[in-house]
Amino acid sequence: MVSSLSRRLTVAVVLCISLGVTYALWRHEKTNAWLDTRTTLDFSARDVASRIEQRLAASEQVLRGAQAVFGMSDVVKRKDFANYVNLLQLGADYVGMEGLGIALAVESGKLEQHVLSMRQQGITDYQLYPLATATRSTQTWMAPFIQIEPSLERNRRQLGFDAMSDPVHRAALERARDAGTLAITGMLNLSHDDKVSLHKGFYVYLPVYKDGVVPDSPEARRSSLVGWVFAPFRMDDLMASLYGETPRATAVRIYDGIETSASNLMYESLRLESLNMAPIKSGRTSVINMFSPKDHTIEVTEYLANGGRSWSVVITALPGFEEHLGKDKSGLIAMIGVTLSMLMCLLTWQLVSGRERALNLAREMTRELRESEARFRYLAQYDELSGLPNRAMFRDRLQHAITVAKRDKHLLALMYLDLDEFKPINDSLGHHVGDLLLRAVAEKMLRCVRESDTVARMGGDEFVILLPVIEHEQDALLVAEKIRQALCEPFEVAGGHLLHVSCSIGIALYPQHAQDDIELSRHADIAMYRAKELGRDMVQVFTPS
């Protein structure tokens, strides 16, 4: 019991160590794959941020060109500005820019004069909006959109819009005015051509001062401000037009500001909610986020600062990203490790249980050898079919009985018995029926003799009976007749066969008929054949004649 427990404990220890090593390797590979994934995402986030910066820088150059055109004189003819924008031939490099526009700086006391001037320029339905705001009574300056090119419907609808009336626009306008540089608004909802659907976007403003010169101080800039040139941008179009590729199985999200909340979301390449993924707000560095109890992924955040605004560019690895990179071999390591652990356990069990199995095998072989030896001894002395002593054992008993009879000076009888007409039964019904009949004959013969007597089978249907002690010849005749009559009775064997046989018996006596076993056997055999010659089914005692 102790040995068995020790073996099981050894195997359990080997299994635990093997699985522990497998887990360590699996964890190490997982960590490396995670680091590779994070590195790839870091690079992708910086690449996306860099491409956005390049696009905004290119757009700034366009705005500075418009700023120069606007700054050449206090009044820019609408046709001249439209021709200028048309000559720019803004193409794929500026997708996302909805147009170029001019916002004029108008003192609140000159609004009526401004509206009249715009109508005289051909915009007969021109008017400022919104008509009333909470801050209109305190506004000193207004910034109405007076022209947006190209002159599309969505751009024409914005003419007369007072950007100062909106807090998001106003913050960018004042920042651009006071700093003398480009300013970007916070996130805005941009109306589309159908006037209903809204798209996330932003405006870029660049201030225009008198004579095109940027004054040195904020106060001077405010006093010499003429207006602004601006460009509305639509985020979906802007991101779709960026050159380069974002790795597959990733999602890109851009937030206005450093807070990555749903209210600040400006753009997302894939709705994570459709994948049942709700990302956790992350900081600058790469973090592992749990999206659901069953899924996890990695996301990185890159911050982008431009035009006085900060954007958060978030790259999220979707399920399957590690497989796409082809660097995560943890599954293969786990499978190989578990397989090797099982093989190690099997080998350990073979080693620790080898001695016991060898001993069990030796005990089993010894038992089989003893059984074989006992069977060989049995077969050397007994007939396998009938269970009676065979020729060799009977010869030993006959010689011993003659020795005793010679010493004690008494008689013994030897009988030879042969079944009559046994061969036809064996040939017609088969050897298996013949074997059953021989066993039944042996059993009846044993019931007809004493325990001290010997019944043996010499082979085929020949039997011998040894009566080691008798007083008269008549004793042998009585036993022989008893056997003959018993064998004349019908035999019912397996299969429903009812068989009838008879026997011929020859008797030789010691010492009257012979002085040794060989001669005695020959004389008994002669007497048996004499019984067959006389008609069978009878008993004959040997006579010299």
XYZ file of C-alpha atoms in Angstrom:
545
model
C 0.000 0.000 0.000
C 2.833 2.362 0.933
C 4.758 1.438 -2.220
C 1.693 2.079 -4.411
C 1.104 5.470 -2.745
C 4.769 6.382 -3.237
C 4.605 5.555 -6.932
C 1.455 7.622 -7.424
C 3.027 10.533 -5.536
C 6.130 10.376 -7.743
C 4.035 10.461 -10.915
C 1.962 13.355 -9.530
C 5.123 15.354 -8.742
C 6.496 14.770 -12.261
C 3.142 15.833 -13.745
C 3.030 19.014 -11.646
C 6.605 19.940 -12.576
C 6.006 19.269 -16.284
C 2.777 21.259 -16.340
C 4.451 24.022 -14.334
C 7.253 24.308 -16.892
C 4.667 24.254 -19.692
C 2.701 27.038 -17.996
C 5.867 29.115 -17.517
C 6.792 28.738 -21.192
C 3.212 29.470 -22.238
C 3.130 32.560 -20.047
C 6.502 33.714 -21.365
C 5.307 33.344 -24.968
C 2.064 35.146 -24.130
C 4.047 38.008 -22.589
C 6.347 38.237 -25.604
C 3.359 38.153 -27.965
C 1.704 40.888 -25.895
C 4.863 43.008 -26.035
C 5.094 42.500 -29.814
C 1.447 43.441 -30.151
C 1.897 46.537 -28.029
C 4.974 47.570 -30.005
C 3.058 47.159 -33.263
C 0.119 49.136 -31.917
C 2.413 51.862 -30.575
C 3.948 52.245 -33.998
C 0.504 52.231 -35.659
C -0.803 54.890 -33.263
C 2.210 57.136 -33.905
C 1.857 56.522 -37.644
C -1.837 57.493 -37.657
C -1.120 60.601 -35.557
C 1.749 61.547 -37.886
C -0.442 61.176 -40.984
C -3.133 63.365 -39.418
C -0.523 65.996 -38.563
C 0.772 65.915 -42.139
C -2.737 66.344 -43.520
C -3.455 69.256 -41.143
C -0.111 70.852 -42.031
C -0.959 70.631 -45.735
C -4.383 72.138 -45.030
C -2.751 74.929 -43.045
C -0.730 75.875 -46.113
C -3.949 76.217 -48.097
C -5.426 78.387 -45.364
C -2.317 80.581 -45.298
C -2.700 81.092 -49.048
C -6.312 82.179 -48.471
C -5.097 84.357 -45.571
C -2.685 86.094 -47.922
C -5.414 86.695 -50.509
C -7.751 88.055 -47.858
C -5.061 90.197 -46.278
C -4.102 92.007 -49.488
C -7.075 94.367 -49.108
C -9.823 95.055 -46.681
C -12.417 93.988 -49.206
C -12.096 90.773 -51.205
C -14.396 90.389 -54.132
C -16.462 87.237 -53.931
C -15.616 86.306 -57.497
C -11.883 86.677 -56.869
C -11.987 84.426 -53.809
C -14.064 81.835 -55.655
C -11.581 81.853 -58.539
C -8.707 81.472 -56.110
C -10.262 78.427 -54.464
C -11.079 76.961 -57.846
C -7.477 77.426 -59.006
C -6.221 75.491 -55.970
C -7.826 72.358 -57.467
C -8.133 70.692 -54.086
C -8.068 66.963 -54.760
C -7.396 63.714 -52.927
C -4.724 65.332 -50.790
C -7.390 67.515 -49.151
C -10.307 65.091 -48.822
C -12.184 65.896 -45.651
C -11.855 69.646 -46.091
C -15.406 70.720 -46.895
C -14.256 74.037 -48.362
C -12.570 77.370 -47.689
C -14.414 80.260 -46.166
C -14.194 83.799 -44.835
C -15.595 84.942 -41.498
C -15.684 88.728 -41.208
C -15.081 90.564 -37.909
C -18.126 92.853 -37.559
C -18.791 95.236 -34.675
C -22.208 94.685 -33.154
C -23.145 98.300 -33.914
C -22.610 97.843 -37.657
C -24.745 94.750 -38.205
C -27.429 96.479 -40.292
C -24.787 98.079 -42.495
C -23.090 94.680 -42.892
C -26.296 92.898 -43.903
C -27.118 95.616 -46.444
C -23.608 95.383 -47.910
C -23.868 91.605 -48.332
C -27.227 91.887 -50.073
C -25.796 94.483 -52.438
C -23.101 91.956 -53.339
C -25.777 89.640 -54.686
C -26.865 87.571 -51.651
C -30.421 88.909 -51.557
C -31.588 86.613 -48.746
C -28.551 87.182 -46.553
C -29.212 87.554 -42.834
C -27.413 86.795 -39.599
C -28.298 83.784 -37.499
C -28.963 82.677 -34.924
C -31.294 85.646 -34.464
C -31.006 85.694 -30.685
C -28.622 84.095 -28.216
C -28.077 84.382 -24.526
C -24.828 86.245 -25.122
C -25.866 88.416 -28.092
C -26.579 91.424 -25.843
C -23.024 91.333 -24.454
C -21.221 90.580 -27.737
C -19.013 93.395 -28.996
C -17.915 91.601 -32.106
C -19.542 89.077 -34.388
C -17.984 86.706 -36.898
C -20.522 85.954 -39.651
C -19.614 83.547 -42.468
C -19.728 85.686 -45.610
C -18.377 83.212 -48.187
C -17.606 79.486 -48.401
C -16.198 77.901 -51.534
C -16.944 75.775 -53.405
C -20.457 77.191 -53.499
C -22.310 73.996 -52.682
C -25.717 73.846 -51.031
C -24.329 72.731 -47.695
C -21.879 75.648 -47.750
C -24.424 78.243 -48.886
C -26.667 77.306 -45.961
C -23.959 78.490 -43.588
C -23.747 82.026 -44.965
C -24.697 84.502 -42.263
C -23.874 82.110 -39.417
C -22.412 84.078 -36.506
C -19.569 81.833 -35.290
C -19.184 83.994 -32.204
C -22.595 82.890 -31.044
C -21.400 79.287 -30.595
C -19.071 78.646 -27.600
C -17.006 76.045 -29.471
C -16.437 78.316 -32.479
C -15.908 81.379 -30.296
C -13.153 79.705 -28.279
C -11.217 78.863 -31.461
C -11.879 82.320 -33.000
C -10.568 84.162 -29.963
C -7.587 81.829 -29.612
C -6.622 82.381 -33.235
C -7.194 86.138 -32.956
C -5.111 86.604 -29.812
C -2.275 84.205 -30.744
C -2.118 85.104 -34.422
C -1.842 81.425 -35.330
C -4.039 78.606 -36.540
C -6.713 77.399 -34.119
C -8.868 74.282 -34.244
C -12.316 74.096 -32.705
C -13.534 71.337 -30.451
C -15.685 68.555 -31.847
C -18.735 69.751 -33.825
C -21.681 68.139 -35.547
C -21.579 69.059 -39.228
C -24.799 68.974 -41.220
C -24.769 67.107 -44.507
C -26.547 67.801 -47.795
C -29.827 66.371 -46.559
C -29.856 68.895 -43.665
C -30.645 66.068 -41.276
C -27.756 63.630 -41.001
C -24.903 64.897 -38.853
C -21.226 64.033 -39.016
C -18.481 64.641 -36.514
C -15.958 67.240 -37.520
C -14.177 70.453 -36.638
C -13.295 73.902 -38.014
C -9.837 75.366 -38.525
C -9.473 79.144 -38.219
C -6.621 81.426 -39.242
C -6.824 85.163 -38.358
C -6.467 87.919 -40.940
C -5.148 91.340 -39.869
C -4.992 94.710 -41.664
C -2.379 94.880 -44.368
C -1.664 91.186 -43.840
C 0.715 91.912 -40.952
C 0.488 90.094 -37.604
C 0.840 92.647 -34.770
C 3.174 91.921 -31.883
C 0.772 92.052 -28.928
C -2.660 90.507 -28.301
C -4.175 93.972 -27.835
C -2.817 95.148 -31.173
C -4.041 91.960 -32.855
C -7.552 92.517 -31.575
C -7.631 96.111 -32.808
C -6.271 95.299 -36.297
C -8.347 92.113 -36.821
C -10.205 91.982 -40.129
C -11.617 88.487 -39.937
C -10.677 84.867 -40.348
C -10.253 82.347 -43.087
C -11.540 78.942 -42.128
C -12.091 75.424 -43.345
C -14.613 72.901 -42.030
C -13.353 69.298 -41.811
C -15.368 66.109 -41.712
C -13.560 63.407 -39.689
C -14.835 60.356 -41.580
C -13.649 61.743 -44.924
C -10.395 63.000 -43.444
C -9.479 59.588 -41.960
C -10.576 57.700 -45.067
C -8.247 59.761 -47.246
C -5.079 59.315 -45.185
C -2.254 57.574 -46.994
C -0.812 54.362 -45.540
C -2.447 51.324 -43.987
C -3.602 50.523 -40.499
C -2.911 46.894 -39.421
C -5.778 44.513 -39.877
C -7.788 43.343 -36.870
C -7.462 46.769 -35.243
C -9.899 49.587 -34.536
C -8.968 53.286 -34.620
C -10.785 55.814 -32.462
C -10.102 59.545 -32.144
C -11.308 61.577 -29.191
C -11.435 65.339 -28.813
C -9.238 65.995 -25.799
C -7.407 63.627 -23.506
C -10.559 62.143 -22.006
C -11.583 59.044 -23.961
C -15.279 59.083 -23.262
C -18.204 58.465 -25.594
C -19.182 62.141 -25.528
C -15.769 63.103 -26.947
C -15.623 60.447 -29.670
C -14.950 62.107 -33.023
C -14.193 59.052 -35.135
C -14.185 55.269 -34.928
C -13.250 52.890 -37.722
C -15.350 50.102 -36.210
C -18.166 50.214 -33.708
C -16.855 48.163 -30.795
C -20.364 47.819 -29.420
C -21.188 45.600 -32.419
C -18.541 43.185 -31.119
C -19.838 43.387 -27.533
C -16.675 45.261 -26.595
C -16.786 48.215 -24.248
C -13.226 49.541 -23.911
C -12.009 50.910 -20.595
C -10.599 54.406 -20.600
C -6.820 54.250 -20.865
C -3.966 56.663 -20.422
C -0.903 57.385 -22.578
C 0.806 54.054 -22.112
C -0.310 50.714 -23.466
C -2.681 48.800 -21.226
C -4.554 45.525 -21.310
C -8.303 46.122 -21.271
C -10.971 43.598 -20.404
C -13.835 43.865 -22.921
C -15.914 41.005 -21.575
C -15.461 38.099 -19.175
C -14.284 35.975 -22.113
C -12.424 38.459 -24.325
C -9.441 40.687 -23.763
C -7.410 42.908 -26.007
C -4.760 45.591 -26.010
C -5.091 49.246 -26.833
C -2.619 52.110 -27.005
C -3.166 55.849 -26.975
C -1.174 58.512 -28.784
C -1.808 62.193 -28.073
C -1.834 64.716 -30.893
C -1.587 68.486 -30.283
C -2.363 70.961 -33.075
C -4.075 74.307 -33.354
C -4.439 74.592 -29.600
C -6.370 71.314 -29.324
C -5.335 67.891 -28.086
C -6.662 64.717 -29.650
C -6.361 61.180 -28.373
C -5.623 58.602 -31.066
C -6.535 55.170 -29.697
C -5.588 51.942 -31.526
C -7.352 48.820 -30.252
C -6.283 45.263 -31.107
C -9.338 43.174 -31.925
C -9.606 39.441 -31.175
C -7.333 37.569 -33.563
C -4.782 40.376 -33.902
C -2.014 38.240 -32.351
C -2.752 35.452 -34.834
C -2.643 37.978 -37.669
C 0.845 39.022 -36.569
C 1.829 35.348 -36.529
C 3.968 35.778 -33.403
C 1.813 34.121 -30.751
C 2.919 30.495 -30.460
C 1.446 30.015 -26.997
C -1.253 27.625 -28.226
C 1.330 25.377 -29.877
C 3.531 25.518 -26.761
C 0.574 24.562 -24.551
C -0.387 21.632 -26.779
C 3.180 20.290 -27.023
C 3.788 20.881 -23.317
C 0.681 18.998 -22.212
C 1.501 16.126 -24.594
C 5.079 15.877 -23.304
C 3.807 16.063 -19.714
C 1.544 13.093 -20.329
C 4.412 11.173 -21.937
C 6.680 12.036 -19.000
C 4.042 10.739 -16.579
C 3.703 7.528 -18.559
C 7.480 7.041 -18.668
C 7.771 7.771 -14.948
C 4.998 5.282 -14.178
C 6.768 2.673 -16.292
C 10.010 3.275 -14.423
C 8.651 3.343 -10.873
C 6.317 0.382 -11.415
C 8.783 -1.674 -13.458
C 10.046 -3.787 -10.531
C 6.558 -4.653 -9.364
C 5.453 -5.496 -12.880
C 8.566 -7.669 -13.291
C 7.772 -9.482 -10.037
C 4.152 -9.954 -11.076
C 5.293 -11.266 -14.436
C 7.734 -13.636 -12.734
C 5.001 -14.890 -10.378
C 2.640 -15.387 -13.300
C 5.272 -17.254 -15.295
C 6.096 -19.416 -12.261
C 2.434 -20.255 -11.778
C 2.012 -21.126 -15.442
C 5.195 -23.209 -15.324
C 3.955 -25.121 -12.294
C 0.607 -25.682 -13.908
C 2.342 -26.885 -17.061
C 4.623 -29.159 -15.029
C 1.667 -30.623 -13.156
C -0.161 -31.160 -16.409
C 2.862 -32.817 -17.994
C 3.119 -35.113 -14.984
C -0.569 -35.901 -15.261
C -0.369 -36.582 -19.000
C 2.671 -38.807 -18.374
C 0.554 -41.098 -16.187
C -3.096 -40.638 -17.188
C -5.128 -40.780 -20.334
C -6.308 -37.251 -21.228
C -9.612 -38.379 -22.719
C -10.922 -40.814 -20.090
C -8.955 -39.761 -17.030
C -7.856 -43.409 -16.504
C -4.227 -44.443 -15.953
C -2.373 -44.748 -19.252
C -0.195 -47.597 -20.531
C 2.957 -46.414 -18.685
C 1.311 -46.047 -15.298
C -0.572 -49.349 -15.679
C 2.677 -51.183 -16.488
C 4.204 -49.848 -13.250
C 1.164 -50.947 -11.222
C 1.143 -54.381 -12.884
C 4.796 -54.964 -12.125
C 4.299 -53.840 -8.522
C 1.219 -56.104 -8.146
C 3.147 -59.147 -9.500
C 5.989 -58.437 -7.046
C 3.547 -58.287 -4.124
C 1.677 -61.413 -5.307
C 4.941 -63.326 -5.621
C 5.945 -62.250 -2.128
C 2.592 -62.947 -0.490
C 1.832 -65.994 -2.686
C -1.661 -64.981 -3.789
C -3.432 -64.732 -7.112
C -3.974 -61.671 -9.329
C -5.988 -61.294 -12.503
C -5.342 -59.216 -15.628
C -8.223 -58.490 -18.046
C -8.005 -57.121 -21.578
C -11.244 -55.489 -22.827
C -12.127 -54.358 -26.337
C -15.418 -52.717 -27.368
C -17.358 -54.471 -30.115
C -18.438 -52.447 -33.175
C -17.017 -49.184 -31.816
C -15.489 -48.090 -35.119
C -18.851 -47.792 -37.002
C -20.184 -45.527 -34.243
C -17.052 -43.376 -34.331
C -17.092 -43.118 -38.139
C -20.816 -42.453 -38.561
C -21.460 -40.056 -35.688
C -18.051 -38.403 -35.460
C -15.078 -38.580 -33.173
C -16.635 -36.230 -30.638
C -19.500 -38.701 -30.066
C -16.963 -41.547 -29.901
C -15.005 -39.627 -27.257
C -18.160 -39.118 -25.178
C -18.900 -42.856 -25.409
C -15.389 -43.787 -24.253
C -15.739 -41.507 -21.215
C -19.098 -43.124 -20.340
C -17.583 -46.629 -20.708
C -14.711 -45.665 -18.362
C -17.158 -44.384 -15.735
C -19.237 -47.613 -15.803
C -16.135 -49.799 -15.559
C -14.912 -47.883 -12.510
C -18.261 -48.503 -10.782
C -17.808 -52.250 -11.310
C -14.432 -52.668 -9.554
C -12.906 -52.063 -6.119
C -10.861 -49.004 -5.193
C -7.783 -51.201 -4.987
C -8.313 -52.400 -8.548
C -6.972 -50.511 -11.581
C -8.788 -49.692 -14.823
C -6.561 -48.246 -17.561
C -6.938 -47.276 -21.220
C -4.341 -48.718 -23.569
C -5.477 -46.693 -26.581
C -8.436 -46.501 -28.971
C -11.263 -48.663 -27.528
C -8.935 -51.050 -25.623
C -8.955 -51.127 -21.833
C -7.209 -53.267 -19.153
C -8.365 -54.135 -15.651
C -5.995 -55.229 -12.910
C -7.334 -57.151 -9.909
C -4.205 -57.230 -7.671
C -5.648 -59.673 -5.094
C -8.138 -62.515 -5.730
C -8.700 -65.867 -4.066
C -10.096 -67.899 -6.962
C -10.420 -67.717 -10.703
C -14.159 -67.377 -10.158
C -13.624 -63.968 -8.561
C -12.145 -62.662 -11.788
C -14.970 -64.167 -13.854
C -17.596 -62.517 -11.645
C -15.999 -59.048 -12.068
C -15.591 -59.564 -15.829
C -19.212 -60.625 -16.231
C -20.375 -57.631 -14.190
C -18.452 -55.298 -16.488
C -19.772 -57.035 -19.636
C -23.381 -56.727 -18.531
C -22.929 -53.058 -17.500
C -21.551 -52.193 -20.906
C -24.414 -53.935 -22.668
C -26.845 -51.372 -21.261
C -27.665 -48.416 -23.600
C -25.536 -45.256 -23.368
C -27.223 -41.835 -23.681
C -24.646 -39.224 -24.608
C -24.900 -35.463 -25.322
C -26.928 -34.613 -28.406
C -29.653 -37.142 -27.642
C -27.767 -40.143 -29.051
C -28.730 -43.529 -27.539
C -25.875 -45.924 -28.245
C -25.577 -49.721 -27.834
C -22.212 -51.450 -27.521
C -20.833 -54.719 -26.168
C -17.372 -55.879 -25.220
C -15.044 -58.853 -25.457
C -12.947 -59.623 -22.346
C -9.889 -61.832 -22.008
C -8.535 -62.954 -18.578
C -5.056 -64.188 -17.586
C -4.113 -65.212 -14.020
C -0.879 -65.009 -12.149
C 0.905 -67.336 -11.518
C -1.046 -70.028 -13.414
C -0.768 -68.443 -16.880
C 2.462 -66.393 -16.662
C 5.316 -65.446 -14.364
C 5.970 -61.870 -15.530
C 4.016 -58.840 -16.682
C 4.878 -59.183 -20.372
C 3.801 -62.749 -20.655
C 0.718 -62.140 -18.564
C -0.331 -59.215 -20.793
C 0.189 -61.275 -23.951
C -1.943 -64.119 -22.631
C -4.764 -61.801 -21.580
C -4.689 -60.223 -25.061
C -4.844 -63.695 -26.670
C -7.859 -64.594 -24.519
C -9.616 -61.350 -25.575
C -9.156 -62.068 -29.291
C -10.396 -65.628 -28.660
C -13.601 -64.105 -27.261
C -14.014 -62.009 -30.429
C -13.462 -65.103 -32.595
C -16.178 -66.988 -30.716
C -18.799 -64.289 -31.458
C -17.938 -61.313 -29.241
C -19.867 -60.039 -26.208
C -18.320 -62.723 -23.967
C -15.576 -63.447 -21.420
C -12.722 -65.888 -22.078
C -10.052 -67.149 -19.660
C -6.671 -67.939 -21.167
C -5.908 -71.648 -21.722
C -2.671 -72.967 -23.194
C -4.598 -74.601 -26.031
